[in-house]
């Protein structure tokens, strides 16, 4: 796995997705939906892939407490639209692929299927999706 600081590049990609604009085609959508559409349209694009990346779950329950969607969903969209990385799935897709391999090992799959070793692409980078809080009282220093 490469050790490279990719946070600034991803920060630029995400920050670029916060600039609101409007168009006539978006007239029936809410302000938040129009802003999100405009932000996603402005995601910078890479000319060539920098490698493969996987998104790891960070603070799994923290975002639920804030009634937010998981950050991994937005990160996936930003990464895919940017073209900067090839996204490799380590979530549900990986679990299903592992089950298929277990079925193949037990002789339960058809002969000639393309399930076996060497089918999983290695991730060059790992991105941990977490939510940063701006609440000054969360650090415990206000005792």
CSV table of N, CA and C in Angstrom, one decimal:
chain,number,residue,atom,x,y,z
A,1,UNK,N,0.9,-1.2,0.0
A,1,UNK,CA,0.0,0.0,0.0
A,1,UNK,C,0.9,1.2,0.0
A,2,UNK,N,0.6,2.2,-0.8
A,2,UNK,CA,1.4,3.4,-0.9
A,2,UNK,C,1.1,4.3,0.3
A,3,UNK,N,2.1,4.9,0.7
A,3,UNK,CA,2.0,5.9,1.8
A,3,UNK,C,2.1,7.3,1.2
A,4,UNK,N,1.0,7.9,1.0
A,4,UNK,CA,0.9,9.2,0.3
A,4,UNK,C,-0.2,10.0,1.0
A,5,UNK,N,0.0,11.3,1.2
A,5,UNK,CA,-1.0,12.1,1.8
A,5,UNK,C,-2.0,12.6,0.8
A,6,UNK,N,-3.1,12.0,0.7
A,6,UNK,CA,-4.1,12.3,-0.3
A,6,UNK,C,-5.2,13.1,0.3
A,7,UNK,N,-5.2,13.4,1.6
A,7,UNK,CA,-6.3,14.2,2.2
A,7,UNK,C,-6.5,15.6,1.5
A,8,UNK,N,-5.4,16.3,1.2
A,8,UNK,CA,-5.6,17.6,0.5
A,8,UNK,C,-6.4,17.5,-0.8
A,9,UNK,N,-6.1,16.5,-1.6
A,9,UNK,CA,-6.8,16.3,-2.9
A,9,UNK,C,-8.2,15.9,-2.6
A,10,UNK,N,-8.5,15.1,-1.7
A,10,UNK,CA,-9.9,14.7,-1.4
A,10,UNK,C,-10.6,15.9,-0.7
A,11,UNK,N,-9.9,16.7,0.1
A,11,UNK,CA,-10.6,17.9,0.7
A,11,UNK,C,-11.0,18.9,-0.4
A,12,UNK,N,-10.1,19.0,-1.5
A,12,UNK,CA,-10.5,19.9,-2.6
A,12,UNK,C,-11.7,19.4,-3.3
A,13,UNK,N,-11.7,18.0,-3.5
A,13,UNK,CA,-12.9,17.4,-4.2
A,13,UNK,C,-14.2,17.7,-3.4
A,14,UNK,N,-14.1,17.5,-2.1
A,14,UNK,CA,-15.3,17.7,-1.3
A,14,UNK,C,-15.7,19.1,-1.2
A,15,UNK,N,-14.7,20.0,-1.0
A,15,UNK,CA,-14.9,21.4,-0.9
A,15,UNK,C,-15.5,22.0,-2.2
A,16,UNK,N,-15.1,21.5,-3.3
A,16,UNK,CA,-15.6,21.9,-4.6
A,16,UNK,C,-17.1,21.5,-4.7
A,17,UNK,N,-17.5,20.6,-3.9
A,17,UNK,CA,-18.9,20.1,-4.0
A,17,UNK,C,-19.8,21.0,-3.1
A,18,UNK,N,-19.3,22.1,-2.6
A,18,UNK,CA,-20.1,23.0,-1.7
A,18,UNK,C,-20.5,24.3,-2.3
A,19,UNK,N,-20.2,24.5,-3.6
A,19,UNK,CA,-20.5,25.8,-4.2
A,19,UNK,C,-21.9,25.7,-4.9
A,20,UNK,N,-22.8,26.5,-4.4
A,20,UNK,CA,-24.2,26.5,-5.0
A,20,UNK,C,-24.4,27.3,-6.3
A,21,UNK,N,-25.1,26.7,-7.2
A,21,UNK,CA,-25.5,27.4,-8.4
A,21,UNK,C,-26.9,26.8,-8.8
A,22,UNK,N,-27.6,27.4,-9.7
A,22,UNK,CA,-29.0,27.0,-10.0
A,22,UNK,C,-29.1,26.9,-11.5
A,23,UNK,N,-30.0,26.1,-12.0
A,23,UNK,CA,-30.4,26.0,-13.5
A,23,UNK,C,-31.8,25.8,-13.6
A,24,UNK,N,-32.3,26.1,-14.8
A,24,UNK,CA,-33.8,26.0,-15.1
A,24,UNK,C,-34.2,24.5,-15.0
A,25,UNK,N,-33.4,23.6,-15.3
A,25,UNK,CA,-33.7,22.2,-15.2
A,25,UNK,C,-34.0,21.7,-13.8
A,26,UNK,N,-33.5,22.5,-12.8
A,26,UNK,CA,-33.6,22.1,-11.4
A,26,UNK,C,-34.7,22.8,-10.7
A,27,UNK,N,-35.6,23.5,-11.4
A,27,UNK,CA,-36.6,24.4,-10.8
A,27,UNK,C,-37.5,23.6,-9.9
A,28,UNK,N,-37.8,22.4,-10.1
A,28,UNK,CA,-38.8,21.6,-9.3
A,28,UNK,C,-38.1,21.0,-8.0
A,29,UNK,N,-36.9,21.2,-7.9
A,29,UNK,CA,-36.2,20.6,-6.7
A,29,UNK,C,-36.0,21.6,-5.6
A,30,UNK,N,-35.8,21.1,-4.4
A,30,UNK,CA,-35.6,22.0,-3.3
A,30,UNK,C,-34.3,22.7,-3.4
A,31,UNK,N,-34.1,23.7,-2.6
A,31,UNK,CA,-32.8,24.5,-2.6
A,31,UNK,C,-31.7,23.6,-2.2
A,32,UNK,N,-31.8,22.7,-1.3
A,32,UNK,CA,-30.7,21.8,-0.9
A,32,UNK,C,-30.4,20.8,-2.0
A,33,UNK,N,-31.4,20.3,-2.7
A,33,UNK,CA,-31.2,19.4,-3.8
A,33,UNK,C,-30.5,20.1,-5.0
A,34,UNK,N,-30.9,21.4,-5.2
A,34,UNK,CA,-30.3,22.1,-6.3
A,34,UNK,C,-28.8,22.5,-5.9
A,35,UNK,N,-28.6,22.8,-4.7
A,35,UNK,CA,-27.2,23.1,-4.3
A,35,UNK,C,-26.3,21.9,-4.4
A,36,UNK,N,-26.9,20.7,-4.0
A,36,UNK,CA,-26.1,19.5,-4.0
A,36,UNK,C,-25.8,19.1,-5.5
A,37,UNK,N,-26.8,19.3,-6.4
A,37,UNK,CA,-26.6,19.0,-7.8
A,37,UNK,C,-25.5,19.9,-8.4
A,38,UNK,N,-25.5,21.2,-8.0
A,38,UNK,CA,-24.5,22.1,-8.5
A,38,UNK,C,-23.1,21.7,-8.0
A,39,UNK,N,-23.1,21.3,-6.7
A,39,UNK,CA,-21.8,21.0,-6.1
A,39,UNK,C,-21.2,19.8,-6.8
A,40,UNK,N,-22.0,18.8,-7.0
A,40,UNK,CA,-21.5,17.5,-7.6
A,40,UNK,C,-21.1,17.8,-9.1
A,41,UNK,N,-21.7,18.7,-9.8
A,41,UNK,CA,-21.3,19.1,-11.1
A,41,UNK,C,-19.9,19.7,-11.2
A,42,UNK,N,-19.5,20.3,-10.1
A,42,UNK,CA,-18.2,21.0,-10.0
A,42,UNK,C,-17.1,20.2,-9.4
A,43,UNK,N,-17.3,19.0,-9.3
A,43,UNK,CA,-16.2,18.1,-8.8
A,43,UNK,C,-15.0,18.1,-9.8
A,44,UNK,N,-13.8,18.5,-9.3
A,44,UNK,CA,-12.7,18.4,-10.2
A,44,UNK,C,-12.4,17.0,-10.8
A,45,UNK,N,-11.9,16.9,-11.9
A,45,UNK,CA,-11.6,15.6,-12.6
A,45,UNK,C,-10.1,15.4,-12.8
A,46,UNK,N,-9.7,14.2,-12.6
A,46,UNK,CA,-8.3,13.9,-12.9
A,46,UNK,C,-8.1,13.4,-14.3
A,47,UNK,N,-7.0,13.6,-14.9
A,47,UNK,CA,-6.8,13.1,-16.3
A,47,UNK,C,-6.4,11.7,-16.3
A,48,UNK,N,-5.8,11.2,-15.2
A,48,UNK,CA,-5.4,9.8,-15.1
A,48,UNK,C,-5.7,9.4,-13.6
A,49,UNK,N,-5.9,8.1,-13.5
A,49,UNK,CA,-6.2,7.5,-12.2
A,49,UNK,C,-4.9,7.5,-11.3
A,50,UNK,N,-5.0,7.9,-10.1
A,50,UNK,CA,-3.9,7.9,-9.2
A,50,UNK,C,-3.7,6.5,-8.5
A,51,UNK,N,-4.6,5.6,-8.7
A,51,UNK,CA,-4.5,4.3,-8.1
A,51,UNK,C,-5.9,3.8,-7.7
A,52,UNK,N,-5.9,2.8,-6.9
A,52,UNK,CA,-7.2,2.2,-6.4
A,52,UNK,C,-7.3,2.6,-4.9
A,53,UNK,N,-8.6,2.8,-4.5
A,53,UNK,CA,-8.9,3.3,-3.2
A,53,UNK,C,-10.1,2.5,-2.6
A,54,UNK,N,-10.1,2.3,-1.3
A,54,UNK,CA,-11.2,1.7,-0.6
A,54,UNK,C,-11.6,2.7,0.5
A,55,UNK,N,-12.9,2.7,0.8
A,55,UNK,CA,-13.4,3.5,1.9
A,55,UNK,C,-13.7,2.7,3.1
A,56,UNK,N,-13.1,3.0,4.2
A,56,UNK,CA,-13.3,2.3,5.4
A,56,UNK,C,-14.3,3.0,6.3
A,57,UNK,N,-15.2,2.3,7.0
A,57,UNK,CA,-16.1,3.0,7.9
A,57,UNK,C,-15.3,3.5,9.1
A,58,UNK,N,-15.7,4.8,9.4
A,58,UNK,CA,-15.0,5.4,10.5
A,58,UNK,C,-15.9,5.2,11.8
A,59,UNK,N,-16.3,6.4,12.3
A,59,UNK,CA,-17.1,6.4,13.5
A,59,UNK,C,-18.5,5.9,13.1
A,60,UNK,N,-18.8,4.7,13.2
A,60,UNK,CA,-20.0,4.1,12.6
A,60,UNK,C,-21.3,4.7,13.1
A,61,UNK,N,-21.4,5.0,14.4
A,61,UNK,CA,-22.7,5.4,14.9
A,61,UNK,C,-22.8,6.9,15.2
A,62,UNK,N,-21.7,7.6,15.1
A,62,UNK,CA,-21.6,9.0,15.4
A,62,UNK,C,-22.6,9.8,14.4
A,63,UNK,N,-22.5,9.5,13.2
A,63,UNK,CA,-23.4,10.2,12.2
A,63,UNK,C,-24.8,9.9,12.4
A,64,UNK,N,-25.2,8.8,12.9
A,64,UNK,CA,-26.6,8.5,13.2
A,64,UNK,C,-27.1,9.4,14.3
A,65,UNK,N,-26.3,9.6,15.3
A,65,UNK,CA,-26.7,10.5,16.4
A,65,UNK,C,-27.0,11.9,15.9
A,66,UNK,N,-26.3,12.3,14.9
A,66,UNK,CA,-26.6,13.7,14.3
A,66,UNK,C,-27.6,13.6,13.2
A,67,UNK,N,-28.3,12.5,13.0
A,67,UNK,CA,-29.3,12.3,12.0
A,67,UNK,C,-28.8,12.6,10.6
A,68,UNK,N,-27.6,12.1,10.3
A,68,UNK,CA,-27.0,12.3,9.0
A,68,UNK,C,-26.8,11.0,8.2
A,69,UNK,N,-26.7,11.1,6.9
A,69,UNK,CA,-26.4,9.9,6.1
A,69,UNK,C,-24.9,9.6,6.3
A,70,UNK,N,-24.5,8.3,6.1
A,70,UNK,CA,-23.1,7.9,6.3
A,70,UNK,C,-22.2,8.7,5.3
A,71,UNK,N,-21.1,9.2,5.7
A,71,UNK,CA,-20.2,9.9,4.8
A,71,UNK,C,-19.7,9.1,3.7
A,72,UNK,N,-19.6,7.8,3.9
A,72,UNK,CA,-19.1,6.9,2.9
A,72,UNK,C,-19.9,7.0,1.6
A,73,UNK,N,-21.2,7.2,1.6
A,73,UNK,CA,-22.0,7.3,0.4
A,73,UNK,C,-21.6,8.5,-0.4
A,74,UNK,N,-21.4,9.7,0.2
A,74,UNK,CA,-21.0,10.9,-0.5
A,74,UNK,C,-19.6,10.7,-1.0
A,75,UNK,N,-18.7,10.2,-0.2
A,75,UNK,CA,-17.3,10.0,-0.6
A,75,UNK,C,-17.2,9.1,-1.9
A,76,UNK,N,-18.0,8.0,-1.9
A,76,UNK,CA,-18.1,7.1,-3.1
A,76,UNK,C,-18.4,7.9,-4.4
A,77,UNK,N,-19.5,8.7,-4.3
A,77,UNK,CA,-19.9,9.5,-5.4
A,77,UNK,C,-18.8,10.5,-5.9
A,78,UNK,N,-18.2,11.2,-4.9
A,78,UNK,CA,-17.2,12.1,-5.3
A,78,UNK,C,-16.0,11.5,-5.9
A,79,UNK,N,-15.6,10.3,-5.3
A,79,UNK,CA,-14.4,9.6,-5.9
A,79,UNK,C,-14.7,9.1,-7.3
A,80,UNK,N,-15.9,8.5,-7.5
A,80,UNK,CA,-16.3,8.0,-8.8
A,80,UNK,C,-16.4,9.1,-9.8
A,81,UNK,N,-17.0,10.2,-9.5
A,81,UNK,CA,-17.1,11.3,-10.5
A,81,UNK,C,-15.8,12.0,-10.8
A,82,UNK,N,-14.9,12.0,-9.9
A,82,UNK,CA,-13.6,12.7,-10.1
A,82,UNK,C,-12.7,11.9,-11.1
A,83,UNK,N,-12.8,10.6,-11.1
A,83,UNK,CA,-12.0,9.8,-12.0
A,83,UNK,C,-10.5,9.7,-11.4
A,84,UNK,N,-10.3,10.2,-10.2
A,84,UNK,CA,-8.9,10.2,-9.7
A,84,UNK,C,-8.5,8.8,-9.1
A,85,UNK,N,-9.5,8.0,-8.8
A,85,UNK,CA,-9.2,6.7,-8.2
A,85,UNK,C,-10.2,5.7,-8.8
A,86,UNK,N,-9.7,4.4,-8.8
A,86,UNK,CA,-10.6,3.3,-9.0
A,86,UNK,C,-11.1,2.8,-7.7
A,87,UNK,N,-12.4,2.8,-7.5
A,87,UNK,CA,-12.9,2.4,-6.2
A,87,UNK,C,-13.1,0.9,-6.1
A,88,UNK,N,-12.5,0.4,-5.0
A,88,UNK,CA,-12.6,-1.1,-4.8
A,88,UNK,C,-13.5,-1.3,-3.6
A,89,UNK,N,-14.4,-2.2,-3.7
A,89,UNK,CA,-15.5,-2.4,-2.7
A,89,UNK,C,-14.9,-3.4,-1.6
A,90,UNK,N,-15.0,-3.0,-0.4
A,90,UNK,CA,-14.6,-3.8,0.7
A,90,UNK,C,-15.8,-4.0,1.7
A,91,UNK,N,-17.0,-3.6,1.3
A,91,UNK,CA,-18.2,-3.7,2.1
A,91,UNK,C,-19.0,-4.9,1.7
A,92,UNK,N,-20.3,-4.7,1.4
A,92,UNK,CA,-21.2,-5.8,1.1
A,92,UNK,C,-20.7,-6.6,-0.1
A,93,UNK,N,-20.2,-5.9,-1.1
A,93,UNK,CA,-19.8,-6.7,-2.3
A,93,UNK,C,-18.7,-7.6,-2.0
A,94,UNK,N,-17.8,-7.3,-1.1
A,94,UNK,CA,-16.7,-8.1,-0.7
A,94,UNK,C,-17.2,-9.3,0.1
A,95,UNK,N,-18.2,-9.1,0.9
A,95,UNK,CA,-18.8,-10.2,1.7
A,95,UNK,C,-19.5,-11.2,0.8
A,96,UNK,N,-20.2,-10.7,-0.2
A,96,UNK,CA,-20.9,-11.6,-1.2
A,96,UNK,C,-19.9,-12.4,-2.0
A,97,UNK,N,-18.8,-11.7,-2.4
A,97,UNK,CA,-17.8,-12.4,-3.2
A,97,UNK,C,-17.1,-13.5,-2.4
A,98,UNK,N,-16.9,-13.3,-1.1
A,98,UNK,CA,-16.4,-14.3,-0.2
A,98,UNK,C,-17.3,-15.5,-0.1
A,99,UNK,N,-18.6,-15.2,0.0
A,99,UNK,CA,-19.6,-16.3,0.1
A,99,UNK,C,-19.5,-17.2,-1.2
A,100,UNK,N,-19.4,-16.5,-2.3
A,100,UNK,CA,-19.3,-17.2,-3.6
A,100,UNK,C,-18.1,-18.1,-3.6
A,101,UNK,N,-17.0,-17.6,-3.1
A,101,UNK,CA,-15.7,-18.4,-3.1
A,101,UNK,C,-15.9,-19.6,-2.2
A,102,UNK,N,-16.6,-19.4,-1.1
A,102,UNK,CA,-16.9,-20.6,-0.2
A,102,UNK,C,-17.8,-21.6,-0.8
A,103,UNK,N,-18.8,-21.2,-1.6
A,103,UNK,CA,-19.6,-22.1,-2.4
A,103,UNK,C,-18.8,-22.8,-3.4
A,104,UNK,N,-17.9,-22.1,-4.1
A,104,UNK,CA,-17.0,-22.8,-5.1
A,104,UNK,C,-16.1,-23.8,-4.4
A,105,UNK,N,-15.6,-23.4,-3.3
A,105,UNK,CA,-14.7,-24.4,-2.6
A,105,UNK,C,-15.4,-25.6,-2.1
A,106,UNK,N,-16.7,-25.5,-1.8
A,106,UNK,CA,-17.5,-26.6,-1.4
A,106,UNK,C,-18.1,-27.4,-2.6
A,107,UNK,N,-17.8,-27.0,-3.9
A,107,UNK,CA,-18.2,-27.7,-5.1
A,107,UNK,C,-19.7,-27.4,-5.4
A,108,UNK,N,-20.2,-26.3,-4.9
A,108,UNK,CA,-21.6,-26.0,-5.1
A,108,UNK,C,-21.9,-25.1,-6.3
A,109,UNK,N,-20.9,-24.6,-7.0
A,109,UNK,CA,-21.1,-23.7,-8.1
A,109,UNK,C,-20.8,-24.5,-9.4
A,110,UNK,N,-21.3,-24.0,-10.5
A,110,UNK,CA,-21.1,-24.6,-11.8
A,110,UNK,C,-19.6,-24.6,-12.2
A,111,UNK,N,-19.3,-25.6,-13.0
A,111,UNK,CA,-17.9,-25.7,-13.4
A,111,UNK,C,-17.6,-24.5,-14.4
A,112,UNK,N,-16.4,-24.0,-14.4
A,112,UNK,CA,-16.0,-23.0,-15.3
A,112,UNK,C,-16.4,-21.6,-14.9
A,113,UNK,N,-16.9,-21.4,-13.7
A,113,UNK,CA,-17.3,-20.1,-13.2
A,113,UNK,C,-16.0,-19.3,-12.9
A,114,UNK,N,-16.1,-18.0,-13.0
A,114,UNK,CA,-14.9,-17.2,-12.8
A,114,UNK,C,-14.8,-16.7,-11.3
A,115,UNK,N,-14.9,-17.7,-10.4
A,115,UNK,CA,-14.8,-17.4,-9.0
A,115,UNK,C,-13.5,-18.2,-8.5
A,116,UNK,N,-12.6,-17.5,-7.9
A,116,UNK,CA,-11.5,-18.1,-7.4
A,116,UNK,C,-10.4,-17.1,-6.9
A,117,UNK,N,-9.3,-17.6,-6.6
A,117,UNK,CA,-8.2,-16.8,-6.1
A,117,UNK,C,-7.7,-15.8,-7.2
A,118,UNK,N,-7.2,-14.7,-6.7
A,118,UNK,CA,-6.6,-13.7,-7.6
A,118,UNK,C,-7.6,-12.8,-8.3
A,119,UNK,N,-8.9,-12.8,-7.8
A,119,UNK,CA,-9.9,-12.0,-8.4
A,119,UNK,C,-10.1,-10.6,-7.7
A,120,UNK,N,-9.5,-10.4,-6.6
A,120,UNK,CA,-9.7,-9.2,-5.8
A,120,UNK,C,-8.6,-8.2,-6.1
A,121,UNK,N,-8.9,-7.0,-6.5
A,121,UNK,CA,-7.9,-6.0,-6.7
A,121,UNK,C,-7.4,-5.4,-5.4
A,122,UNK,N,-6.1,-5.1,-5.2
A,122,UNK,CA,-5.6,-4.5,-4.0
A,122,UNK,C,-5.9,-3.0,-4.0
A,123,UNK,N,-6.1,-2.5,-2.9
A,123,UNK,CA,-6.3,-1.0,-2.7
A,123,UNK,C,-5.0,-0.4,-2.5
A,124,UNK,N,-4.6,0.6,-3.2
A,124,UNK,CA,-3.4,1.4,-3.0
A,124,UNK,C,-3.6,2.4,-1.9
A,125,UNK,N,-4.8,2.9,-1.7
A,125,UNK,CA,-5.1,3.9,-0.6
A,125,UNK,C,-6.3,3.4,0.1
A,126,UNK,N,-6.4,3.9,1.4
A,126,UNK,CA,-7.5,3.7,2.2
A,126,UNK,C,-8.0,5.0,2.7
A,127,UNK,N,-9.3,5.3,2.6
A,127,UNK,CA,-9.9,6.5,3.0
A,127,UNK,C,-10.9,6.2,4.1
A,128,UNK,N,-10.7,6.8,5.3
A,128,UNK,CA,-11.6,6.5,6.4
A,128,UNK,C,-12.6,7.6,6.5
A,129,UNK,N,-13.8,7.3,6.3
A,129,UNK,CA,-14.9,8.3,6.3
A,129,UNK,C,-15.4,8.6,7.7
A,130,UNK,N,-15.1,9.8,8.2
A,130,UNK,CA,-15.5,10.2,9.5
A,130,UNK,C,-16.1,11.6,9.4
A,131,UNK,N,-16.9,11.9,10.4
A,131,UNK,CA,-17.5,13.3,10.5
A,131,UNK,C,-16.8,14.1,11.5
A,132,UNK,N,-16.3,15.3,11.2
A,132,UNK,CA,-15.7,16.2,12.1
A,132,UNK,C,-16.7,17.1,12.7
A,133,UNK,N,-16.7,17.2,14.0
A,133,UNK,CA,-17.6,18.0,14.8
A,133,UNK,C,-17.0,19.4,15.0
A,134,UNK,N,-17.9,20.4,15.0
A,134,UNK,CA,-17.4,21.7,15.3
A,134,UNK,C,-17.9,22.2,16.7
A,135,UNK,N,-18.4,21.2,17.5
A,135,UNK,CA,-18.9,21.5,18.8
A,135,UNK,C,-17.7,21.7,19.8
A,136,UNK,N,-17.5,22.9,20.3
A,136,UNK,CA,-16.4,23.2,21.2
A,136,UNK,C,-16.4,22.4,22.5
A,137,UNK,N,-17.6,21.9,22.9
A,137,UNK,CA,-17.8,21.3,24.2
A,137,UNK,C,-17.6,19.8,24.1
A,138,UNK,N,-17.2,19.2,23.0
A,138,UNK,CA,-17.1,17.8,22.8
A,138,UNK,C,-15.8,17.3,23.3
A,139,UNK,N,-14.8,18.1,23.5
A,139,UNK,CA,-13.5,17.6,24.0
A,139,UNK,C,-13.3,17.4,25.5
A,140,UNK,N,-14.3,17.9,26.2
A,140,UNK,CA,-14.3,17.7,27.7
A,140,UNK,C,-13.5,18.8,28.4
A,141,UNK,N,-13.1,19.8,27.7
A,141,UNK,CA,-12.3,20.9,28.3
A,141,UNK,C,-13.1,21.9,29.0
A,142,UNK,N,-14.5,21.8,29.0
A,142,UNK,CA,-15.3,22.8,29.6
A,142,UNK,C,-15.8,22.4,31.0
A,143,UNK,N,-15.0,21.6,31.7
A,143,UNK,CA,-15.4,21.1,33.0
A,143,UNK,C,-15.4,22.2,34.0
